[in-house]
Amino acid sequence: MMMSSLPFLFGFLAVGLLLYYATPLRTVRYAVLFCLSMALCIWEAPPVFPVLIGTIVLTYFLGLGIAHYKKRSAKKAAVLFCLSLLLTLLPLLLCRLYTVPTLSEHLMRPAFTAFPAGIAFCTLRIISYTVDLYCDRTDVQKNIIRYSIYVSLFVYMSTGPIVLYHRFANSLESREESLSLFAGGVRRFILGLSKKILLADTLFSFHTYFSDAEKFTSSVIGSWMSIVCFGLFVYFDLSGYADMAIGLGSMFGFRLPQNLMYPLTAHSVTDLCRRFFTTLHTWLNVYIYDPFFAKKEGRRVWRICSVIAIGVLVTLWHGTASTVLLAGAVLILSILAERSLSHFRIPQIVSRIYTLVVLSIGLTFLSHADAAQAVQHLLMMIGVRSAVFCTPTICYQSLRVLPVILIAILCATPLPKTLWIRLCGVDLTADHVDAAVEQKRTAIQNLFCCLSVVCLMLLLVLCIAHLTDSAPRLSFYQLLQGDAK
Amino acid sequence: MNKIINIITTVIFVSLIAVISVSFWIARDVSFSDEESRSLTSFPKLSAEHLVSGDFSADMQEYYMDQFPQRGLFTGINSAAKMLVFGENNGILLGERGQLAVRLFQMYQSRRERTPDMDYYYEDNVRISLEGLNAFAQAQSRPLATILPPRTVDVAASAFSYPTEISDALWSLIGQTLTPETGYIDMLPVFREKYENGDYVYMRTDHHWTTYGAYLAYVKLMQTWDMEDKILPIDAFSVESIPNFFGTSYSKARLKQVTPDTLELWTLGNDTEFTTTCYASKQSKDEQGNTVITKEPYLSFPSWLNREYLDQRNKYAAFLDSTHNEQTVFKSTPSEAQRERLLIAKDSFANTMVPFLAQHFDLVIINLAGGITSLTSYAEEYDCDRILIVYNYANLIENNHLASVK
């Protein structure tokens, strides 16, 4: 059940909110959250459920063990055991490196593609907890319910953001539901839902149209439109789900970190990767870069090694399909090139264009299931293999999607948000609207605030209307994992 | 002020979620949608097996979509928004004068790979169908005529900003591939010209031609068979108009503000002297173990109209009582001259041609999509003098029934 589906909105969420807020006791509310998360897992992928429960219980006791043993070597052994367990489990569950017929057959079914990603996110969270414990960054979590909520809270279960335990522990222990947090969450959620349904899904349907049309006529414009639509789909899909997760988190009293920082405005590929999946980037920095590479930063070889190692990890985490690997290779090579050319001053306009070009190449690989097709598509984009520049039908279709693309590009920059904050005098999607800002606001700004709430509700109605007509499309991660391409 | 805004946000959101969820679970299931003329999903079967396989959650998704409270309102909002932004919804174009036209078709594929509906067609598949028809024509001794009615999107091109590139390519492919033996009658230029003059040749909300459109095809057919002197003039017919016809394109587009079509019934004289009979073939084994095919009439009605359908939503089904695999339309009162027999191998477009053709011929009507074995054997069985094939462009793209006609 994806967060952008009718059963989620009018079944799961409705029941969840009712149960949660009808429960008076805080400790019981944790149990409600736990049950909701497990219910979602059972609903979505029943075979995964025992694996998830098993992993949670095992790593919980390992965590207790790490905290209990005073001896460094014993701690180390426990951490290593935990990590090796998770790292074998991770690819197994992603059914990428190993093929276990019975389990992977289950997991490969389209209905289940949501969860391998969810499990991968869970694994990163467990690693974060275990390593944090080992490094004494945090106290041990003695409450198994709270621990499983940290690992598998339904709001970020299958989408991210990836929360680091030592940063999240506070939010987990001392949550405070409030009206302003809830309302901010609602606004954020609606914004995310609109991003996913109105922009991402629409763009994806145009992407499939253009890539299918290639079988009949190959045109330069068509191949570019296909990639532009796909790129914007990826951004709005991730950003939409991240906003929905953050919004839902707020509704239940959690504060979750930002996941995307306007990647399309990046001025270099390094910047792009940093902005693209911020929480994954942070995770890698804290748990891979800092312990293994940070001390040796002075040596040039190690710098290159760190880029390659982290790049390979990120790539493998996204998939082992040949096209995913190639996309990863393109990005890693560009980052290495940027590092070696960093002492040259390059005009910003040039570097931005270069970033977009590399991004388009990467996206072309990601959008194809077959590497040879992707290369052909690239050739088509530069007019080598395409028969014509544009055909009337492609032109018609492009003109239809153009307004959506322009709106999407505008929304992928910080501009609308800045404008919105300027008009309303306050960031309505922030998880906590500051009381101090209130005094400074004018009547017009208040009016705009009310107006924007009305607009958001209209967006919600539009999203519901869209959902009654067509089922939500797969998310980017589901596309990467399943063979739905 | 912040507090007020927060309260407004929360109250609207929570009440929207609550009201919809509660009314979804309270409301009784609707089993059939008249608007879309299809049956709606009922509550999915709950079993351990379904739950584990993931079918249950997929079915639940559909159940929510089909039984959503105020579903008509929401889908209406959605299609209105899409029409506003894209000028089309669900692959249905909205043109001037409220003309609706299907743009995307499910292409026929021999492989079992699912492709989404596209505006393109597989040239190879269309060519195979056309060549099948050529081969049939080659072997046929009876006079043969072929009418391939174009789609609305081909005819009403001037109503849309949609390019005619693909229509034209398909049209010239047909024109170039079919041999003269097939007696191919090219209707597209005629219809386009008429449509541009503002004539009502194709329905606005349905994919079929109007009765007038069928009349034009009839005139062309009679000219091809050198029977011009027998063509019945338009004013010989009395026209009965059935208003408020919402057709297939309307059901798919789900757009509320569309002017309905008028279904015209053209009659000449007393049409109850004709009888339509539908036959079902049954396979059975005789004493020696050989398969014997017996034919039994299962439905018979005067004229060619089943007037019950005229009060229902799908009014077009009144012609020949919708789709049957094998039908005859014979004149019950014996006429002075011996009437020729015409075999029509068809899709639903031919149904509106029947009132005209029945005036000259005894008709044997075979549905091409009904898994026919051999047209020639039908022609021999009924001792037919002529053969007419009516097969729409959309079927040419979506099926391959023509490829195997014998």
JSON list of C-alpha atoms in Angstrom, two decimals, chain B residues 34-205:
[
{"chain": "B", "resi": 34, "resn": "ASP", "atom": "CA", "xyz": [-24.27, 3.02, -16.09]},
{"chain": "B", "resi": 35, "resn": "GLU", "atom": "CA", "xyz": [-22.00, 5.95, -17.00]},
{"chain": "B", "resi": 36, "resn": "GLU", "atom": "CA", "xyz": [-19.12, 3.72, -18.05]},
{"chain": "B", "resi": 37, "resn": "SER", "atom": "CA", "xyz": [-21.26, 0.69, -18.94]},
{"chain": "B", "resi": 38, "resn": "ARG", "atom": "CA", "xyz": [-19.14, -1.79, -17.01]},
{"chain": "B", "resi": 39, "resn": "SER", "atom": "CA", "xyz": [-19.56, -3.75, -13.80]},
{"chain": "B", "resi": 40, "resn": "LEU", "atom": "CA", "xyz": [-17.72, -2.51, -10.72]},
{"chain": "B", "resi": 41, "resn": "THR", "atom": "CA", "xyz": [-15.45, -4.47, -8.39]},
{"chain": "B", "resi": 42, "resn": "SER", "atom": "CA", "xyz": [-16.98, -5.89, -5.26]},
{"chain": "B", "resi": 43, "resn": "PHE", "atom": "CA", "xyz": [-15.22, -6.54, -1.96]},
{"chain": "B", "resi": 44, "resn": "PRO", "atom": "CA", "xyz": [-12.22, -8.79, -2.64]},
{"chain": "B", "resi": 45, "resn": "LYS", "atom": "CA", "xyz": [-12.10, -12.33, -1.36]},
{"chain": "B", "resi": 46, "resn": "LEU", "atom": "CA", "xyz": [-10.22, -12.49, 1.89]},
{"chain": "B", "resi": 47, "resn": "SER", "atom": "CA", "xyz": [-8.15, -15.61, 2.30]},
{"chain": "B", "resi": 48, "resn": "ALA", "atom": "CA", "xyz": [-4.70, -16.41, 3.58]},
{"chain": "B", "resi": 49, "resn": "GLU", "atom": "CA", "xyz": [-3.56, -17.34, 0.10]},
{"chain": "B", "resi": 50, "resn": "HIS", "atom": "CA", "xyz": [-4.74, -14.06, -1.38]},
{"chain": "B", "resi": 51, "resn": "LEU", "atom": "CA", "xyz": [-3.13, -12.12, 1.41]},
{"chain": "B", "resi": 52, "resn": "VAL", "atom": "CA", "xyz": [0.23, -13.82, 1.02]},
{"chain": "B", "resi": 53, "resn": "SER", "atom": "CA", "xyz": [0.29, -13.55, -2.76]},
{"chain": "B", "resi": 54, "resn": "GLY", "atom": "CA", "xyz": [-0.43, -9.82, -2.60]},
{"chain": "B", "resi": 55, "resn": "ASP", "atom": "CA", "xyz": [-3.59, -10.18, -4.69]},
{"chain": "B", "resi": 56, "resn": "PHE", "atom": "CA", "xyz": [-5.70, -8.96, -1.83]},
{"chain": "B", "resi": 57, "resn": "SER", "atom": "CA", "xyz": [-4.04, -5.58, -1.58]},
{"chain": "B", "resi": 58, "resn": "ALA", "atom": "CA", "xyz": [-4.14, -5.17, -5.35]},
{"chain": "B", "resi": 59, "resn": "ASP", "atom": "CA", "xyz": [-7.85, -6.04, -5.40]},
{"chain": "B", "resi": 60, "resn": "MET", "atom": "CA", "xyz": [-8.45, -3.69, -2.50]},
{"chain": "B", "resi": 61, "resn": "GLN", "atom": "CA", "xyz": [-6.95, -0.86, -4.52]},
{"chain": "B", "resi": 62, "resn": "GLU", "atom": "CA", "xyz": [-9.47, -1.51, -7.29]},
{"chain": "B", "resi": 63, "resn": "TYR", "atom": "CA", "xyz": [-12.30, -1.91, -4.81]},
{"chain": "B", "resi": 64, "resn": "TYR", "atom": "CA", "xyz": [-11.54, 1.52, -3.39]},
{"chain": "B", "resi": 65, "resn": "MET", "atom": "CA", "xyz": [-11.44, 3.07, -6.86]},
{"chain": "B", "resi": 66, "resn": "ASP", "atom": "CA", "xyz": [-14.72, 1.51, -7.97]},
{"chain": "B", "resi": 67, "resn": "GLN", "atom": "CA", "xyz": [-16.76, 1.99, -4.82]},
{"chain": "B", "resi": 68, "resn": "PHE", "atom": "CA", "xyz": [-15.43, 5.39, -3.83]},
{"chain": "B", "resi": 69, "resn": "PRO", "atom": "CA", "xyz": [-18.13, 7.67, -2.39]},
{"chain": "B", "resi": 70, "resn": "GLN", "atom": "CA", "xyz": [-19.31, 10.31, -4.88]},
{"chain": "B", "resi": 71, "resn": "ARG", "atom": "CA", "xyz": [-17.19, 8.58, -7.46]},
{"chain": "B", "resi": 72, "resn": "GLY", "atom": "CA", "xyz": [-18.92, 10.26, -10.37]},
{"chain": "B", "resi": 73, "resn": "LEU", "atom": "CA", "xyz": [-18.16, 13.68, -8.90]},
{"chain": "B", "resi": 74, "resn": "PHE", "atom": "CA", "xyz": [-14.48, 12.91, -8.35]},
{"chain": "B", "resi": 75, "resn": "THR", "atom": "CA", "xyz": [-13.89, 11.30, -11.74]},
{"chain": "B", "resi": 76, "resn": "GLY", "atom": "CA", "xyz": [-15.73, 14.25, -13.25]},
{"chain": "B", "resi": 77, "resn": "ILE", "atom": "CA", "xyz": [-13.38, 16.68, -11.51]},
{"chain": "B", "resi": 78, "resn": "ASN", "atom": "CA", "xyz": [-10.42, 14.67, -12.72]},
{"chain": "B", "resi": 79, "resn": "SER", "atom": "CA", "xyz": [-11.50, 14.49, -16.34]},
{"chain": "B", "resi": 80, "resn": "ALA", "atom": "CA", "xyz": [-12.50, 18.18, -16.38]},
{"chain": "B", "resi": 81, "resn": "ALA", "atom": "CA", "xyz": [-9.05, 19.10, -15.01]},
{"chain": "B", "resi": 82, "resn": "LYS", "atom": "CA", "xyz": [-7.32, 16.91, -17.58]},
{"chain": "B", "resi": 83, "resn": "MET", "atom": "CA", "xyz": [-9.40, 18.25, -20.44]},
{"chain": "B", "resi": 84, "resn": "LEU", "atom": "CA", "xyz": [-8.49, 21.75, -19.30]},
{"chain": "B", "resi": 85, "resn": "VAL", "atom": "CA", "xyz": [-4.76, 21.08, -19.14]},
{"chain": "B", "resi": 86, "resn": "PHE", "atom": "CA", "xyz": [-4.25, 18.51, -21.92]},
{"chain": "B", "resi": 87, "resn": "GLY", "atom": "CA", "xyz": [-7.36, 18.83, -24.10]},
{"chain": "B", "resi": 88, "resn": "GLU", "atom": "CA", "xyz": [-7.96, 15.11, -23.63]},
{"chain": "B", "resi": 89, "resn": "ASN", "atom": "CA", "xyz": [-8.63, 12.47, -21.02]},
{"chain": "B", "resi": 90, "resn": "ASN", "atom": "CA", "xyz": [-7.98, 8.70, -21.11]},
{"chain": "B", "resi": 91, "resn": "GLY", "atom": "CA", "xyz": [-6.81, 9.06, -24.68]},
{"chain": "B", "resi": 92, "resn": "ILE", "atom": "CA", "xyz": [-10.07, 10.69, -25.81]},
{"chain": "B", "resi": 93, "resn": "LEU", "atom": "CA", "xyz": [-9.68, 13.97, -27.66]},
{"chain": "B", "resi": 94, "resn": "LEU", "atom": "CA", "xyz": [-12.20, 16.75, -27.17]},
{"chain": "B", "resi": 95, "resn": "GLY", "atom": "CA", "xyz": [-12.65, 18.82, -30.29]},
{"chain": "B", "resi": 96, "resn": "GLU", "atom": "CA", "xyz": [-14.81, 21.61, -31.57]},
{"chain": "B", "resi": 97, "resn": "ARG", "atom": "CA", "xyz": [-18.58, 21.19, -31.24]},
{"chain": "B", "resi": 98, "resn": "GLY", "atom": "CA", "xyz": [-18.03, 18.68, -28.43]},
{"chain": "B", "resi": 99, "resn": "GLN", "atom": "CA", "xyz": [-16.62, 16.07, -30.77]},
{"chain": "B", "resi": 100, "resn": "LEU", "atom": "CA", "xyz": [-14.98, 13.18, -28.90]},
{"chain": "B", "resi": 101, "resn": "ALA", "atom": "CA", "xyz": [-12.51, 10.87, -30.59]},
{"chain": "B", "resi": 102, "resn": "VAL", "atom": "CA", "xyz": [-10.45, 7.96, -29.38]},
{"chain": "B", "resi": 103, "resn": "ARG", "atom": "CA", "xyz": [-6.80, 8.64, -30.07]},
{"chain": "B", "resi": 104, "resn": "LEU", "atom": "CA", "xyz": [-5.01, 5.75, -28.36]},
{"chain": "B", "resi": 105, "resn": "PHE", "atom": "CA", "xyz": [-5.58, 2.14, -29.33]},
{"chain": "B", "resi": 106, "resn": "GLN", "atom": "CA", "xyz": [-4.43, -1.17, -27.98]},
{"chain": "B", "resi": 107, "resn": "MET", "atom": "CA", "xyz": [-2.15, -2.39, -30.71]},
{"chain": "B", "resi": 108, "resn": "TYR", "atom": "CA", "xyz": [-2.40, -6.01, -31.76]},
{"chain": "B", "resi": 109, "resn": "GLN", "atom": "CA", "xyz": [0.61, -8.03, -30.80]},
{"chain": "B", "resi": 110, "resn": "SER", "atom": "CA", "xyz": [1.39, -11.60, -31.52]},
{"chain": "B", "resi": 111, "resn": "ARG", "atom": "CA", "xyz": [3.80, -11.71, -28.60]},
{"chain": "B", "resi": 112, "resn": "ARG", "atom": "CA", "xyz": [2.31, -11.78, -25.14]},
{"chain": "B", "resi": 113, "resn": "GLU", "atom": "CA", "xyz": [3.82, -8.49, -24.14]},
{"chain": "B", "resi": 114, "resn": "ARG", "atom": "CA", "xyz": [1.49, -5.81, -22.90]},
{"chain": "B", "resi": 115, "resn": "THR", "atom": "CA", "xyz": [1.90, -2.40, -24.39]},
{"chain": "B", "resi": 116, "resn": "PRO", "atom": "CA", "xyz": [0.00, 0.65, -23.29]},
{"chain": "B", "resi": 117, "resn": "ASP", "atom": "CA", "xyz": [-2.50, 2.14, -25.72]},
{"chain": "B", "resi": 118, "resn": "MET", "atom": "CA", "xyz": [-0.73, 4.16, -28.39]},
{"chain": "B", "resi": 119, "resn": "ASP", "atom": "CA", "xyz": [-1.64, 6.27, -31.37]},
{"chain": "B", "resi": 120, "resn": "TYR", "atom": "CA", "xyz": [0.67, 4.18, -33.54]},
{"chain": "B", "resi": 121, "resn": "TYR", "atom": "CA", "xyz": [0.03, 0.79, -35.14]},
{"chain": "B", "resi": 122, "resn": "TYR", "atom": "CA", "xyz": [2.24, -2.13, -36.00]},
{"chain": "B", "resi": 123, "resn": "GLU", "atom": "CA", "xyz": [2.65, -1.82, -39.73]},
{"chain": "B", "resi": 124, "resn": "ASP", "atom": "CA", "xyz": [3.54, -5.53, -40.07]},
{"chain": "B", "resi": 125, "resn": "ASN", "atom": "CA", "xyz": [0.38, -6.67, -38.35]},
{"chain": "B", "resi": 126, "resn": "VAL", "atom": "CA", "xyz": [-1.83, -4.41, -40.43]},
{"chain": "B", "resi": 127, "resn": "ARG", "atom": "CA", "xyz": [-0.07, -5.59, -43.57]},
{"chain": "B", "resi": 128, "resn": "ILE", "atom": "CA", "xyz": [-0.60, -9.24, -42.65]},
{"chain": "B", "resi": 129, "resn": "SER", "atom": "CA", "xyz": [-4.33, -8.58, -42.23]},
{"chain": "B", "resi": 130, "resn": "LEU", "atom": "CA", "xyz": [-4.54, -6.76, -45.55]},
{"chain": "B", "resi": 131, "resn": "GLU", "atom": "CA", "xyz": [-2.61, -9.48, -47.33]},
{"chain": "B", "resi": 132, "resn": "GLY", "atom": "CA", "xyz": [-4.90, -12.10, -45.84]},
{"chain": "B", "resi": 133, "resn": "LEU", "atom": "CA", "xyz": [-7.75, -10.19, -47.38]},
{"chain": "B", "resi": 134, "resn": "ASN", "atom": "CA", "xyz": [-5.92, -10.02, -50.72]},
{"chain": "B", "resi": 135, "resn": "ALA", "atom": "CA", "xyz": [-5.46, -13.78, -50.72]},
{"chain": "B", "resi": 136, "resn": "PHE", "atom": "CA", "xyz": [-9.12, -14.29, -49.90]},
{"chain": "B", "resi": 137, "resn": "ALA", "atom": "CA", "xyz": [-10.12, -11.99, -52.76]},
{"chain": "B", "resi": 138, "resn": "GLN", "atom": "CA", "xyz": [-7.83, -13.81, -55.15]},
{"chain": "B", "resi": 139, "resn": "ALA", "atom": "CA", "xyz": [-9.52, -17.14, -54.47]},
{"chain": "B", "resi": 140, "resn": "GLN", "atom": "CA", "xyz": [-13.03, -15.77, -54.48]},
{"chain": "B", "resi": 141, "resn": "SER", "atom": "CA", "xyz": [-15.24, -16.05, -57.53]},
{"chain": "B", "resi": 142, "resn": "ARG", "atom": "CA", "xyz": [-18.19, -14.06, -56.16]},
{"chain": "B", "resi": 143, "resn": "PRO", "atom": "CA", "xyz": [-18.22, -10.27, -56.47]},
{"chain": "B", "resi": 144, "resn": "LEU", "atom": "CA", "xyz": [-16.48, -8.90, -53.41]},
{"chain": "B", "resi": 145, "resn": "ALA", "atom": "CA", "xyz": [-16.45, -5.42, -51.88]},
{"chain": "B", "resi": 146, "resn": "THR", "atom": "CA", "xyz": [-14.47, -4.19, -48.90]},
{"chain": "B", "resi": 147, "resn": "ILE", "atom": "CA", "xyz": [-15.33, -1.18, -46.80]},
{"chain": "B", "resi": 148, "resn": "LEU", "atom": "CA", "xyz": [-12.87, -0.27, -44.08]},
{"chain": "B", "resi": 149, "resn": "PRO", "atom": "CA", "xyz": [-14.62, 2.49, -42.12]},
{"chain": "B", "resi": 150, "resn": "PRO", "atom": "CA", "xyz": [-12.08, 4.98, -40.72]},
{"chain": "B", "resi": 151, "resn": "ARG", "atom": "CA", "xyz": [-12.02, 5.99, -37.08]},
{"chain": "B", "resi": 152, "resn": "THR", "atom": "CA", "xyz": [-13.45, 9.25, -35.80]},
{"chain": "B", "resi": 153, "resn": "VAL", "atom": "CA", "xyz": [-9.95, 10.58, -35.34]},
{"chain": "B", "resi": 154, "resn": "ASP", "atom": "CA", "xyz": [-9.29, 10.03, -39.05]},
{"chain": "B", "resi": 155, "resn": "VAL", "atom": "CA", "xyz": [-12.55, 11.57, -40.22]},
{"chain": "B", "resi": 156, "resn": "ALA", "atom": "CA", "xyz": [-13.05, 14.45, -37.82]},
{"chain": "B", "resi": 157, "resn": "ALA", "atom": "CA", "xyz": [-9.44, 15.58, -38.12]},
{"chain": "B", "resi": 158, "resn": "SER", "atom": "CA", "xyz": [-10.45, 19.19, -38.65]},
{"chain": "B", "resi": 159, "resn": "ALA", "atom": "CA", "xyz": [-12.14, 19.29, -35.23]},
{"chain": "B", "resi": 160, "resn": "PHE", "atom": "CA", "xyz": [-8.90, 18.62, -33.38]},
{"chain": "B", "resi": 161, "resn": "SER", "atom": "CA", "xyz": [-5.46, 20.12, -33.28]},
{"chain": "B", "resi": 162, "resn": "TYR", "atom": "CA", "xyz": [-4.26, 16.54, -33.42]},
{"chain": "B", "resi": 163, "resn": "PRO", "atom": "CA", "xyz": [-2.08, 15.82, -36.48]},
{"chain": "B", "resi": 164, "resn": "THR", "atom": "CA", "xyz": [-3.35, 13.50, -39.23]},
{"chain": "B", "resi": 165, "resn": "GLU", "atom": "CA", "xyz": [0.11, 12.06, -39.89]},
{"chain": "B", "resi": 166, "resn": "ILE", "atom": "CA", "xyz": [-0.68, 8.57, -38.58]},
{"chain": "B", "resi": 167, "resn": "SER", "atom": "CA", "xyz": [-4.18, 8.50, -40.09]},
{"chain": "B", "resi": 168, "resn": "ASP", "atom": "CA", "xyz": [-2.78, 9.38, -43.47]},
{"chain": "B", "resi": 169, "resn": "ALA", "atom": "CA", "xyz": [-0.03, 6.77, -43.23]},
{"chain": "B", "resi": 170, "resn": "LEU", "atom": "CA", "xyz": [-2.53, 4.06, -42.33]},
{"chain": "B", "resi": 171, "resn": "TRP", "atom": "CA", "xyz": [-4.86, 5.20, -45.10]},
{"chain": "B", "resi": 172, "resn": "SER", "atom": "CA", "xyz": [-2.17, 5.07, -47.75]},
{"chain": "B", "resi": 173, "resn": "LEU", "atom": "CA", "xyz": [-0.90, 1.73, -46.43]},
{"chain": "B", "resi": 174, "resn": "ILE", "atom": "CA", "xyz": [-4.38, 0.28, -46.94]},
{"chain": "B", "resi": 175, "resn": "GLY", "atom": "CA", "xyz": [-4.77, 1.89, -50.35]},
{"chain": "B", "resi": 176, "resn": "GLN", "atom": "CA", "xyz": [-1.42, 0.60, -51.55]},
{"chain": "B", "resi": 177, "resn": "THR", "atom": "CA", "xyz": [-1.66, -2.91, -50.16]},
{"chain": "B", "resi": 178, "resn": "LEU", "atom": "CA", "xyz": [-5.17, -3.93, -51.16]},
{"chain": "B", "resi": 179, "resn": "THR", "atom": "CA", "xyz": [-5.50, -5.33, -54.65]},
{"chain": "B", "resi": 180, "resn": "PRO", "atom": "CA", "xyz": [-8.40, -4.37, -56.99]},
{"chain": "B", "resi": 181, "resn": "GLU", "atom": "CA", "xyz": [-9.88, -7.86, -56.48]},
{"chain": "B", "resi": 182, "resn": "THR", "atom": "CA", "xyz": [-10.82, -6.93, -52.92]},
{"chain": "B", "resi": 183, "resn": "GLY", "atom": "CA", "xyz": [-13.17, -4.28, -54.27]},
{"chain": "B", "resi": 184, "resn": "TYR", "atom": "CA", "xyz": [-11.81, -1.81, -51.74]},
{"chain": "B", "resi": 185, "resn": "ILE", "atom": "CA", "xyz": [-14.05, 1.22, -51.34]},
{"chain": "B", "resi": 186, "resn": "ASP", "atom": "CA", "xyz": [-12.10, 4.17, -49.96]},
{"chain": "B", "resi": 187, "resn": "MET", "atom": "CA", "xyz": [-14.41, 6.12, -47.69]},
{"chain": "B", "resi": 188, "resn": "LEU", "atom": "CA", "xyz": [-11.99, 8.44, -45.87]},
{"chain": "B", "resi": 189, "resn": "PRO", "atom": "CA", "xyz": [-11.89, 11.33, -48.41]},
{"chain": "B", "resi": 190, "resn": "VAL", "atom": "CA", "xyz": [-15.68, 11.25, -48.69]},
{"chain": "B", "resi": 191, "resn": "PHE", "atom": "CA", "xyz": [-16.21, 11.34, -44.96]},
{"chain": "B", "resi": 192, "resn": "ARG", "atom": "CA", "xyz": [-13.57, 14.00, -44.37]},
{"chain": "B", "resi": 193, "resn": "GLU", "atom": "CA", "xyz": [-15.12, 16.25, -46.96]},
{"chain": "B", "resi": 194, "resn": "LYS", "atom": "CA", "xyz": [-18.62, 15.73, -45.59]},
{"chain": "B", "resi": 195, "resn": "TYR", "atom": "CA", "xyz": [-17.43, 16.28, -42.02]},
{"chain": "B", "resi": 196, "resn": "GLU", "atom": "CA", "xyz": [-15.72, 19.50, -42.95]},
{"chain": "B", "resi": 197, "resn": "ASN", "atom": "CA", "xyz": [-18.93, 20.70, -44.61]},
{"chain": "B", "resi": 198, "resn": "GLY", "atom": "CA", "xyz": [-20.59, 20.24, -41.23]},
{"chain": "B", "resi": 199, "resn": "ASP", "atom": "CA", "xyz": [-22.48, 17.07, -42.15]},
{"chain": "B", "resi": 200, "resn": "TYR", "atom": "CA", "xyz": [-23.28, 14.69, -39.33]},
{"chain": "B", "resi": 201, "resn": "VAL", "atom": "CA", "xyz": [-21.43, 11.63, -40.64]},
{"chain": "B", "resi": 202, "resn": "TYR", "atom": "CA", "xyz": [-19.77, 10.41, -37.45]},
{"chain": "B", "resi": 203, "resn": "MET", "atom": "CA", "xyz": [-21.16, 10.41, -33.93]},
{"chain": "B", "resi": 204, "resn": "ARG", "atom": "CA", "xyz": [-19.81, 12.91, -31.45]},
{"chain": "B", "resi": 205, "resn": "THR", "atom": "CA", "xyz": [-19.84, 10.65, -28.38]}
]
